[in-house]
XYZ file of N, CA and C in Angstrom:
714
model
N 37.618 -32.231 207.026
C 38.082 -32.368 205.636
C 39.551 -32.791 205.632
N 39.873 -33.784 204.847
C 41.251 -34.260 204.785
C 42.178 -33.200 204.212
N 43.376 -33.139 204.775
C 44.376 -32.195 204.282
C 45.410 -32.893 203.415
N 45.146 -34.161 203.050
C 46.069 -34.892 202.185
C 45.646 -34.666 200.738
N 46.375 -33.807 200.035
C 46.010 -33.439 198.669
C 46.730 -34.351 197.684
N 45.970 -35.111 196.920
C 46.570 -35.970 195.904
C 46.942 -35.132 194.693
N 48.106 -35.372 194.110
C 48.457 -34.641 192.894
C 47.539 -35.054 191.758
N 47.440 -34.239 190.703
C 46.597 -34.590 189.554
C 46.978 -35.960 189.005
N 46.004 -36.614 188.379
C 46.220 -37.968 187.871
C 47.397 -38.031 186.901
N 47.527 -37.033 186.024
C 48.607 -37.113 185.040
C 49.970 -37.030 185.706
N 50.059 -36.283 186.825
C 51.317 -36.204 187.572
C 51.621 -37.554 188.222
N 50.596 -38.233 188.715
C 50.792 -39.564 189.286
C 51.322 -40.532 188.236
N 50.791 -40.434 187.017
C 51.282 -41.287 185.927
C 52.732 -40.943 185.604
N 53.044 -39.653 185.550
C 54.419 -39.232 185.297
C 55.373 -39.821 186.333
N 55.001 -39.718 187.582
C 55.870 -40.215 188.655
C 56.078 -41.716 188.554
N 55.023 -42.444 188.205
C 55.154 -43.891 188.063
C 56.168 -44.235 186.968
N 56.097 -43.520 185.852
C 57.030 -43.788 184.751
C 58.443 -43.329 185.124
N 58.568 -42.168 185.770
C 59.879 -41.689 186.202
C 60.549 -42.679 187.152
N 59.777 -43.230 188.086
C 60.339 -44.198 189.029
C 60.853 -45.442 188.314
N 60.143 -45.866 187.286
C 60.579 -47.043 186.535
C 61.840 -46.743 185.732
N 61.953 -45.534 185.223
C 63.171 -45.150 184.501
C 64.351 -45.091 185.458
N 64.142 -44.472 186.621
C 65.239 -44.313 187.581
C 65.661 -45.650 188.188
N 64.733 -46.610 188.288
C 65.065 -47.922 188.847
C 65.746 -48.824 187.825
N 65.712 -48.429 186.550
C 66.296 -49.243 185.504
C 65.316 -50.197 184.851
N 64.068 -50.200 185.329
C 63.068 -51.071 184.710
C 62.872 -50.685 183.250
N 62.863 -49.379 182.975
C 62.861 -48.876 181.612
C 64.215 -48.232 181.372
N 65.020 -48.819 180.481
C 66.341 -48.288 180.205
C 66.345 -47.366 178.999
N 67.424 -46.571 178.833
C 67.533 -45.685 177.670
C 67.358 -46.461 176.369
N 66.520 -45.946 175.505
C 66.254 -46.586 174.231
C 65.074 -47.535 174.252
N 64.633 -47.930 175.454
C 63.490 -48.843 175.533
C 62.211 -48.147 175.084
N 61.333 -48.903 174.470
C 60.012 -48.375 174.125
C 59.093 -48.534 175.338
N 58.398 -47.479 175.673
C 57.419 -47.555 176.754
C 56.212 -48.373 176.307
N 55.455 -48.909 177.266
C 54.191 -49.540 176.889
C 53.325 -48.551 176.114
N 52.456 -49.077 175.282
C 51.586 -48.217 174.489
C 50.624 -47.446 175.385
N 50.016 -46.414 174.824
C 49.032 -45.642 175.578
C 47.913 -46.549 176.084
N 47.467 -47.473 175.238
C 46.395 -48.393 175.635
C 46.828 -49.268 176.803
N 48.073 -49.757 176.759
C 48.583 -50.582 177.855
C 48.667 -49.789 179.160
N 49.126 -48.530 179.067
C 49.250 -47.704 180.270
C 47.872 -47.388 180.855
N 46.901 -47.144 179.984
C 45.534 -46.892 180.449
C 45.031 -48.073 181.268
N 45.228 -49.291 180.743
C 44.746 -50.482 181.437
C 45.538 -50.737 182.722
N 46.845 -50.595 182.640
C 47.694 -50.905 183.788
C 47.505 -49.933 184.942
N 47.394 -48.637 184.626
C 47.355 -47.615 185.662
C 45.932 -47.202 186.032
N 44.948 -47.666 185.284
C 43.567 -47.383 185.629
C 43.166 -45.933 185.479
N 43.666 -45.279 184.438
C 43.340 -43.883 184.186
C 42.847 -43.744 182.746
N 42.370 -42.549 182.397
C 41.881 -42.309 181.052
C 43.003 -42.052 180.058
N 42.685 -42.190 178.776
C 43.697 -41.971 177.738
C 44.197 -40.528 177.740
N 43.296 -39.568 177.967
C 43.724 -38.169 177.996
C 44.765 -37.943 179.088
N 44.586 -38.590 180.237
C 45.544 -38.469 181.336
C 46.898 -39.027 180.934
N 46.903 -40.184 180.287
C 48.161 -40.799 179.844
C 48.852 -39.926 178.805
N 48.089 -39.413 177.844
C 48.676 -38.573 176.792
C 49.296 -37.323 177.410
N 48.595 -36.694 178.344
C 49.124 -35.484 178.987
C 50.415 -35.802 179.739
N 50.447 -36.943 180.442
C 51.655 -37.329 181.174
C 52.831 -37.553 180.225
N 52.594 -38.239 179.114
C 53.669 -38.506 178.156
C 54.151 -37.220 177.485
N 53.226 -36.323 177.175
C 53.624 -35.050 176.575
C 54.524 -34.259 177.534
N 54.173 -34.259 178.809
C 54.960 -33.513 179.786
C 56.321 -34.162 179.996
N 56.375 -35.486 180.052
C 57.659 -36.187 180.180
C 58.553 -35.904 178.974
N 57.961 -35.813 177.801
C 58.749 -35.492 176.607
C 59.294 -34.075 176.677
N 58.471 -33.129 177.152
C 58.927 -31.747 177.282
C 60.070 -31.632 178.286
N 60.029 -32.461 179.335
C 61.056 -32.407 180.363
C 62.315 -33.172 179.982
N 62.243 -33.968 178.903
C 63.433 -34.670 178.434
C 63.591 -36.090 178.932
N 62.578 -36.645 179.585
C 62.649 -38.026 180.063
C 62.466 -39.025 178.933
N 61.602 -38.692 177.981
C 61.292 -39.605 176.892
C 61.271 -38.836 175.581
N 61.209 -39.593 174.493
C 61.058 -39.004 173.165
C 59.888 -39.693 172.486
N 58.973 -38.904 171.935
C 57.799 -39.471 171.284
C 57.979 -39.407 169.768
N 57.783 -40.520 169.107
C 57.909 -40.581 167.657
C 56.556 -40.936 167.066
N 56.067 -40.054 166.210
C 54.735 -40.244 165.626
C 54.662 -41.565 164.872
N 53.641 -42.359 165.207
C 53.431 -43.617 164.526
C 54.238 -44.769 165.077
N 55.183 -44.485 165.998
C 56.017 -45.550 166.550
C 55.786 -45.744 168.036
N 55.786 -44.654 168.791
C 55.602 -44.788 170.224
C 56.512 -43.853 170.992
N 56.668 -44.132 172.286
C 57.485 -43.308 173.171
C 58.705 -44.108 173.618
N 59.882 -43.459 173.576
C 61.138 -44.131 173.887
C 61.851 -43.411 175.025
N 62.484 -44.189 175.882
C 63.151 -43.640 177.063
C 64.451 -42.950 176.671
N 64.660 -41.754 177.189
C 65.925 -41.055 177.044
C 66.736 -41.142 178.334
N 66.064 -41.270 179.476
C 66.742 -41.316 180.768
C 66.445 -40.072 181.575
N 66.987 -40.044 182.784
C 66.786 -38.869 183.631
C 67.474 -37.672 182.994
N 66.786 -36.548 182.840
C 67.415 -35.367 182.236
C 68.641 -34.926 183.035
N 69.633 -34.354 182.339
C 70.839 -33.892 183.021
C 70.504 -32.863 184.082
N 69.557 -31.983 183.773
C 69.124 -31.005 184.757
C 68.274 -31.688 185.803
N 68.550 -31.410 187.059
C 67.765 -31.972 188.148
C 66.487 -31.196 188.376
N 66.307 -30.114 187.613
C 65.112 -29.293 187.791
C 63.950 -29.942 187.054
N 62.897 -30.257 187.776
C 61.734 -30.911 187.202
C 60.517 -30.048 187.498
N 60.003 -29.380 186.504
C 58.876 -28.489 186.726
C 57.686 -28.920 185.882
N 56.561 -29.033 186.522
C 55.314 -29.268 185.811
C 54.550 -27.962 185.842
N 54.609 -27.217 184.763
C 53.976 -25.911 184.687
C 52.567 -26.062 184.151
N 51.551 -25.705 184.932
C 50.175 -25.922 184.491
C 49.844 -25.298 183.150
N 50.248 -24.045 182.929
C 49.870 -23.373 181.688
C 50.565 -23.983 180.478
N 51.785 -24.483 180.647
C 52.492 -25.087 179.518
C 51.837 -26.399 179.113
N 51.570 -27.266 180.095
C 50.956 -28.539 179.746
C 49.551 -28.333 179.182
N 48.856 -27.292 179.651
C 47.507 -27.019 179.159
C 47.518 -26.644 177.685
N 48.512 -25.869 177.238
C 48.570 -25.488 175.824
C 49.041 -26.637 174.943
N 49.661 -27.670 175.556
C 50.234 -28.767 174.775
C 49.250 -29.910 174.553
N 48.303 -30.097 175.464
C 47.503 -31.310 175.423
C 46.363 -31.232 174.422
N 46.011 -32.389 173.856
C 44.850 -32.474 172.991
C 43.575 -32.428 173.811
N 42.444 -32.532 173.127
C 41.157 -32.366 173.801
C 40.284 -33.602 173.630
N 39.630 -33.995 174.710
C 38.682 -35.099 174.634
C 37.374 -34.604 174.012
N 36.502 -35.538 173.696
C 35.285 -35.202 172.961
C 34.382 -34.241 173.722
N 34.390 -34.319 175.054
C 33.487 -33.483 175.851
C 34.220 -32.374 176.598
N 35.418 -32.019 176.141
C 36.225 -31.044 176.885
C 35.766 -29.609 176.674
N 35.460 -29.229 175.439
C 35.196 -27.829 175.114
C 33.748 -27.489 175.467
N 33.575 -26.485 176.306
C 32.221 -26.091 176.724
C 31.773 -24.789 176.077
N 32.709 -24.013 175.549
C 32.348 -22.731 174.931
C 33.496 -22.268 174.043
N 33.169 -21.685 172.912
C 34.191 -21.141 172.023
C 33.542 -20.132 171.090
N 34.270 -19.056 170.789
C 33.756 -18.063 169.868
C 34.337 -16.683 170.129
N 33.814 -15.697 169.392
C 34.304 -14.326 169.503
C 33.604 -13.615 170.662
N 34.397 -12.976 171.524
C 33.860 -12.246 172.677
C 34.661 -10.967 172.867
N 34.112 -9.977 173.591
C 34.914 -8.803 173.959
C 35.933 -9.204 175.032
N 37.136 -8.742 174.899
C 38.166 -9.089 175.877
C 37.856 -8.465 177.229
N 37.852 -9.256 178.322
C 37.721 -8.672 179.656
C 38.857 -7.691 179.926
N 38.641 -6.797 180.876
C 39.622 -5.736 181.128
C 41.018 -6.293 181.400
N 41.121 -7.304 182.279
C 42.450 -7.799 182.633
C 43.109 -8.518 181.463
N 42.306 -9.157 180.609
C 42.865 -9.836 179.440
C 43.334 -8.811 178.414
N 42.514 -7.784 178.166
C 42.903 -6.730 177.225
C 44.205 -6.064 177.665
N 44.322 -5.830 178.966
C 45.550 -5.192 179.473
C 46.766 -6.065 179.198
N 46.632 -7.371 179.430
C 47.753 -8.274 179.195
C 48.091 -8.385 177.708
N 47.079 -8.271 176.863
C 47.301 -8.333 175.410
C 47.788 -7.002 174.846
N 47.738 -5.940 175.666
C 48.113 -4.619 175.177
C 47.079 -4.048 174.239
N 45.799 -4.391 174.475
C 44.716 -3.950 173.598
C 43.702 -3.136 174.404
N 42.813 -2.463 173.688
C 41.754 -1.711 174.349
C 40.740 -2.673 174.952
N 40.107 -2.240 176.053
C 39.096 -3.060 176.700
C 37.959 -3.360 175.722
N 37.472 -4.592 175.765
C 36.398 -5.097 174.907
C 36.818 -5.250 173.447
N 38.121 -5.216 173.168
C 38.595 -5.579 171.834
C 38.176 -7.022 171.547
N 37.630 -7.327 170.379
C 37.204 -8.701 170.098
C 38.381 -9.675 170.113
N 38.178 -10.790 170.745
C 39.156 -11.878 170.777
C 38.397 -13.190 170.618
N 39.129 -14.251 170.354
C 38.539 -15.585 170.363
C 38.768 -16.195 171.735
N 37.676 -16.603 172.363
C 37.753 -17.251 173.665
C 37.427 -18.728 173.512
N 38.214 -19.567 174.164
C 37.981 -21.017 174.155
C 38.026 -21.506 175.598
N 36.938 -22.105 176.049
C 36.883 -22.590 177.436
C 36.617 -24.087 177.424
N 37.373 -24.792 178.240
C 37.208 -26.241 178.306
C 37.410 -26.713 179.742
N 37.052 -27.957 179.999
C 37.214 -28.524 181.329
C 38.089 -29.765 181.241
N 38.812 -30.017 182.326
C 39.566 -31.260 182.479
C 38.888 -32.070 183.569
N 38.965 -33.381 183.458
C 38.280 -34.250 184.412
C 39.219 -35.270 185.018
N 38.979 -35.580 186.285
C 39.578 -36.731 186.940
C 38.423 -37.651 187.286
N 38.390 -38.817 186.627
C 37.225 -39.692 186.707
C 36.020 -38.889 186.208
N 34.979 -38.740 187.017
C 33.805 -37.986 186.586
C 33.747 -36.603 187.211
N 34.833 -36.172 187.839
C 34.871 -34.886 188.537
C 35.641 -33.870 187.702
N 35.085 -32.673 187.525
C 35.797 -31.614 186.818
C 36.934 -31.119 187.710
N 38.150 -31.255 187.231
C 39.324 -30.924 188.036
C 39.968 -29.606 187.633
N 39.509 -28.996 186.550
C 40.065 -27.712 186.122
C 39.151 -27.083 185.090
N 39.089 -25.758 185.128
C 38.452 -24.981 184.063
C 39.559 -24.185 183.387
N 39.702 -24.350 182.086
C 40.802 -23.760 181.334
C 40.235 -22.814 180.277
N 40.651 -21.560 180.328
C 40.129 -20.550 179.402
C 41.287 -19.913 178.648
N 41.132 -19.797 177.338
C 42.159 -19.214 176.477
C 41.566 -18.008 175.755
N 42.312 -16.921 175.704
C 41.918 -15.747 174.920
C 43.007 -15.507 173.881
N 42.621 -15.478 172.616
C 43.586 -15.353 171.524
C 43.182 -14.177 170.643
N 44.111 -13.240 170.337
C 43.782 -12.126 169.448
C 43.281 -12.626 168.099
N 42.390 -11.837 167.487
C 41.788 -12.263 166.224
C 42.841 -12.535 165.151
N 43.899 -11.712 165.124
C 44.891 -11.897 164.060
C 45.599 -13.242 164.159
N 45.619 -13.830 165.356
C 46.227 -15.149 165.523
C 45.208 -16.270 165.406
N 43.931 -15.963 165.656
C 42.913 -17.017 165.717
C 42.142 -17.211 164.420
N 41.987 -16.130 163.622
C 41.217 -16.255 162.385
C 41.900 -17.267 161.453
N 41.110 -18.188 160.935
C 41.651 -19.230 160.078
C 41.987 -20.510 160.813
N 41.897 -20.479 162.149
C 42.127 -21.675 162.953
C 40.788 -22.249 163.411
N 40.854 -23.336 164.171
C 39.644 -23.961 164.699
C 39.395 -23.594 166.161
N 40.086 -22.583 166.664
C 39.959 -22.251 168.078
C 38.579 -21.714 168.423
N 37.891 -21.113 167.473
C 36.570 -20.567 167.738
C 35.448 -21.571 167.577
N 35.779 -22.839 167.323
C 34.779 -23.889 167.156
C 34.775 -24.794 168.381
N 33.626 -25.356 168.693
C 33.522 -26.203 169.884
C 33.985 -27.635 169.634
N 34.283 -27.977 168.390
C 34.808 -29.308 168.132
C 36.189 -29.454 168.774
N 36.474 -30.625 169.370
C 37.778 -30.804 170.034
C 38.932 -30.809 169.034
N 40.062 -30.262 169.465
C 41.283 -30.293 168.668
C 41.997 -31.615 168.905
N 42.518 -32.201 167.851
C 43.278 -33.438 168.017
C 44.641 -33.172 168.628
N 45.211 -32.037 168.295
C 46.513 -31.662 168.851
C 46.303 -30.594 169.914
N 47.387 -30.192 170.566
C 47.297 -29.108 171.518
C 47.101 -27.769 170.817
N 46.699 -26.767 171.579
C 46.500 -25.434 171.013
C 47.811 -24.896 170.458
N 48.895 -25.134 171.157
C 50.194 -24.669 170.648
C 50.500 -25.278 169.285
N 50.351 -26.607 169.185
C 50.656 -27.266 167.911
C 49.718 -26.780 166.805
N 48.458 -26.533 167.161
C 47.493 -26.064 166.162
C 47.875 -24.689 165.630
N 48.237 -23.775 166.530
C 48.629 -22.433 166.102
C 49.936 -22.455 165.313
N 50.842 -23.326 165.685
C 52.096 -23.430 164.940
C 51.852 -23.965 163.535
N 50.954 -24.956 163.414
C 50.709 -25.570 162.115
C 49.926 -24.654 161.188
N 48.914 -23.963 161.721
C 48.022 -23.165 160.878
C 48.535 -21.742 160.678
N 49.034 -21.121 161.745
C 49.437 -19.712 161.683
C 50.957 -19.523 161.733
N 51.700 -20.606 161.888
C 53.164 -20.562 161.912
C 53.691 -19.646 163.021
N 52.994 -19.651 164.150
C 53.439 -18.858 165.292
C 54.557 -19.591 166.027
N 55.445 -18.828 166.622
C 56.555 -19.400 167.388
C 56.357 -19.078 168.866
N 56.225 -20.106 169.659
C 56.099 -19.938 171.108
C 57.501 -19.916 171.716
N 57.757 -18.924 172.560
C 59.098 -18.801 173.131
C 59.112 -18.943 174.651
N 58.259 -18.213 175.351
C 58.239 -18.308 176.811
C 56.860 -17.954 177.352
N 56.631 -18.369 178.591
C 55.354 -18.138 179.263
C 55.621 -17.457 180.598
N 54.874 -16.403 180.858
C 54.904 -15.751 182.163
C 53.668 -16.213 182.927
N 53.884 -16.772 184.114
C 52.807 -17.422 184.845
C 52.717 -16.869 186.264
N 51.492 -16.578 186.691
C 51.256 -16.101 188.050
C 50.200 -16.982 188.697
N 50.472 -17.428 189.926
C 49.558 -18.314 190.645
C 49.056 -17.599 191.891
N 47.744 -17.574 192.076
C 47.143 -16.954 193.249
C 46.016 -17.853 193.755
N 45.632 -17.647 195.010
C 44.407 -18.256 195.539
C 43.302 -17.221 195.377
N 42.178 -17.629 194.799
C 41.113 -16.665 194.515
C 39.775 -17.381 194.478
N 38.681 -16.624 194.588
C 37.371 -17.245 194.363
C 37.183 -17.502 192.874
N 36.425 -18.502 192.497
C 36.167 -18.740 191.076
C 35.236 -17.669 190.522
N 35.322 -17.427 189.237
C 34.348 -16.558 188.585
C 32.994 -17.273 188.562
N 31.949 -16.545 188.199
C 30.614 -17.161 188.133
C 30.603 -18.337 187.158
N 31.216 -18.152 185.992
C 31.247 -19.232 185.001
C 32.019 -20.433 185.517
N 33.166 -20.165 186.158
C 33.973 -21.269 186.699
C 33.228 -22.004 187.799
N 32.587 -21.249 188.704
C 31.849 -21.872 189.807
C 30.718 -22.757 189.292
N 30.041 -22.300 188.234
C 28.954 -23.092 187.667
C 29.470 -24.405 187.101
N 30.612 -24.358 186.405
C 31.175 -25.575 185.829
C 31.721 -26.502 186.908
N 32.363 -25.922 187.921
C 32.943 -26.728 188.991
C 31.895 -27.227 189.976
N 30.735 -26.578 189.984
C 29.705 -26.955 190.931
C 30.036 -26.553 192.349
N 30.875 -25.510 192.498
C 31.295 -25.073 193.827
C 31.825 -23.652 193.747
N 31.610 -22.890 194.821
C 32.172 -21.543 194.911
C 33.367 -21.505 195.848
N 33.905 -22.685 196.201
C 35.088 -22.739 197.065
C 36.294 -22.140 196.342
N 37.268 -21.623 197.100
C 38.447 -21.011 196.470
C 39.187 -21.981 195.552
N 39.841 -21.414 194.551
C 40.626 -22.193 193.600
C 42.050 -21.655 193.562
N 42.957 -22.475 193.067
C 44.268 -21.976 192.667
C 44.091 -21.388 191.273
N 44.315 -20.105 191.145
C 44.156 -19.441 189.860
C 45.493 -19.234 189.192
N 45.636 -19.753 187.998
C 46.853 -19.577 187.212
C 46.521 -18.638 186.060
N 47.237 -17.538 185.961
C 47.052 -16.587 184.860
C 48.385 -16.479 184.130
N 48.366 -16.774 182.852
C 49.619 -16.846 182.098
C 49.501 -16.095 180.783
N 50.620 -15.521 180.369
C 50.731 -14.924 179.036
C 51.761 -15.717 178.249
N 51.407 -16.059 177.020
C 52.280 -16.842 176.147
C 52.903 -15.889 175.132
N 54.232 -15.899 175.026
C 54.961 -14.907 174.229
C 55.702 -15.548 173.057
N 55.901 -14.746 172.005
C 56.766 -15.164 170.910
C 58.198 -14.723 171.223
N 59.182 -15.017 170.352
C 60.574 -14.709 170.677
C 60.881 -13.234 170.918
N 60.079 -12.315 170.372
C 60.362 -10.886 170.588
C 59.510 -10.309 171.708
N 58.742 -11.154 172.387
C 58.003 -10.700 173.550
C 56.543 -10.380 173.319
N 56.057 -10.468 172.087
C 54.643 -10.207 171.832
C 53.781 -11.279 172.491
N 52.640 -10.879 173.034
C 51.737 -11.827 173.682
C 50.867 -12.500 172.627
N 50.966 -13.819 172.539
C 50.200 -14.580 171.556
C 48.832 -14.973 172.099
N 48.739 -15.196 173.395
C 47.455 -15.505 174.010
C 47.572 -15.416 175.524
N 46.412 -15.353 176.159
C 46.314 -15.340 177.616
C 45.596 -16.610 178.039
N 46.110 -17.255 179.083
C 45.541 -18.503 179.581
C 45.154 -18.319 181.039
N 43.955 -18.739 181.396
C 43.508 -18.697 182.787
C 43.045 -20.086 183.203
N 43.567 -20.568 184.342
C 43.183 -21.874 184.867
C 42.566 -21.694 186.244
N 41.492 -22.408 186.506
C 40.890 -22.471 187.834
C 41.024 -23.909 188.315
N 41.862 -24.115 189.336
C 42.168 -25.452 189.837
C 41.610 -25.595 191.247
N 40.606 -26.435 191.469
C 40.054 -26.590 192.814
C 41.143 -26.960 193.819
N 41.198 -26.229 194.925
C 42.243 -26.467 195.918
C 42.189 -27.841 196.536
N 41.004 -28.476 196.525
C 40.878 -29.804 197.116
C 41.433 -30.908 196.228
N 41.760 -30.573 194.978
C 42.229 -31.584 194.038
C 43.659 -31.380 193.574
N 44.224 -30.200 193.846
C 45.524 -29.884 193.249
C 46.538 -29.441 194.289
N 47.778 -29.787 194.019
C 48.911 -29.220 194.735
C 49.969 -28.906 193.681
N 50.543 -27.724 193.720
C 51.601 -27.357 192.787
C 52.936 -27.659 193.446
N 53.716 -28.491 192.798
C 54.979 -28.962 193.373
C 56.129 -28.657 192.440
N 57.287 -28.297 192.998
C 58.470 -28.016 192.207
C 59.658 -28.677 192.877
N 60.582 -29.168 192.077
C 61.821 -29.762 192.574
C 62.967 -29.016 191.923
N 63.944 -28.583 192.705
C 65.045 -27.822 192.133
C 66.338 -28.126 192.885
N 67.422 -27.941 192.172
C 68.745 -28.226 192.712
C 69.179 -27.099 193.647
N 69.800 -27.469 194.748
C 70.374 -26.499 195.687
C 71.815 -26.271 195.284
N 72.158 -25.028 194.937
C 73.521 -24.742 194.474
C 74.330 -24.084 195.579
């Protein structure tokens, strides 16, 4: 088995755009090619391009203007470049076939503990898959307390046009402040293994999303097949 792990497709797209910005091919203020142009040029899906652009905007490389496009800001002043799986997962929209399950369920023990609730307290669970080409590259599960989910579309299997964060902010006026994220190597759950078509170990990301005073707004769990993912970080040496 090859030990050369390719980064996720959206990270590859990000790097391609970052290299063009750093080389001067795309200068500050320039408009990036449209999503359709990037899809054709880079040979990836629209969801991959959108996720890459959303992450570049969060990191400060570009600015996205609704109805106009994406514009170059330049290399961020901070040399720290982090692609946090749980953050990008809450930001991205959903493709038509992404959501595999959604509705009210009893909170699993570990989720209830993170939410500060009693075991089997009802929550809204939303599970979806991400794909690279025709291969499922991640299983993403969200647990949201009823008080935050009632009145939203999180319990429906129809795809959201915006990210979960944007949806909760628009409908429930929630404020996202910080995310606590833990990464481990673990076996997939039965549900994850069935969706992935494999019981091989995964990189498991378990995250809690907090408001400004520290309350947990939701719990996010990601199962990332080890054969498809590498988590990379770049940071300044002081």
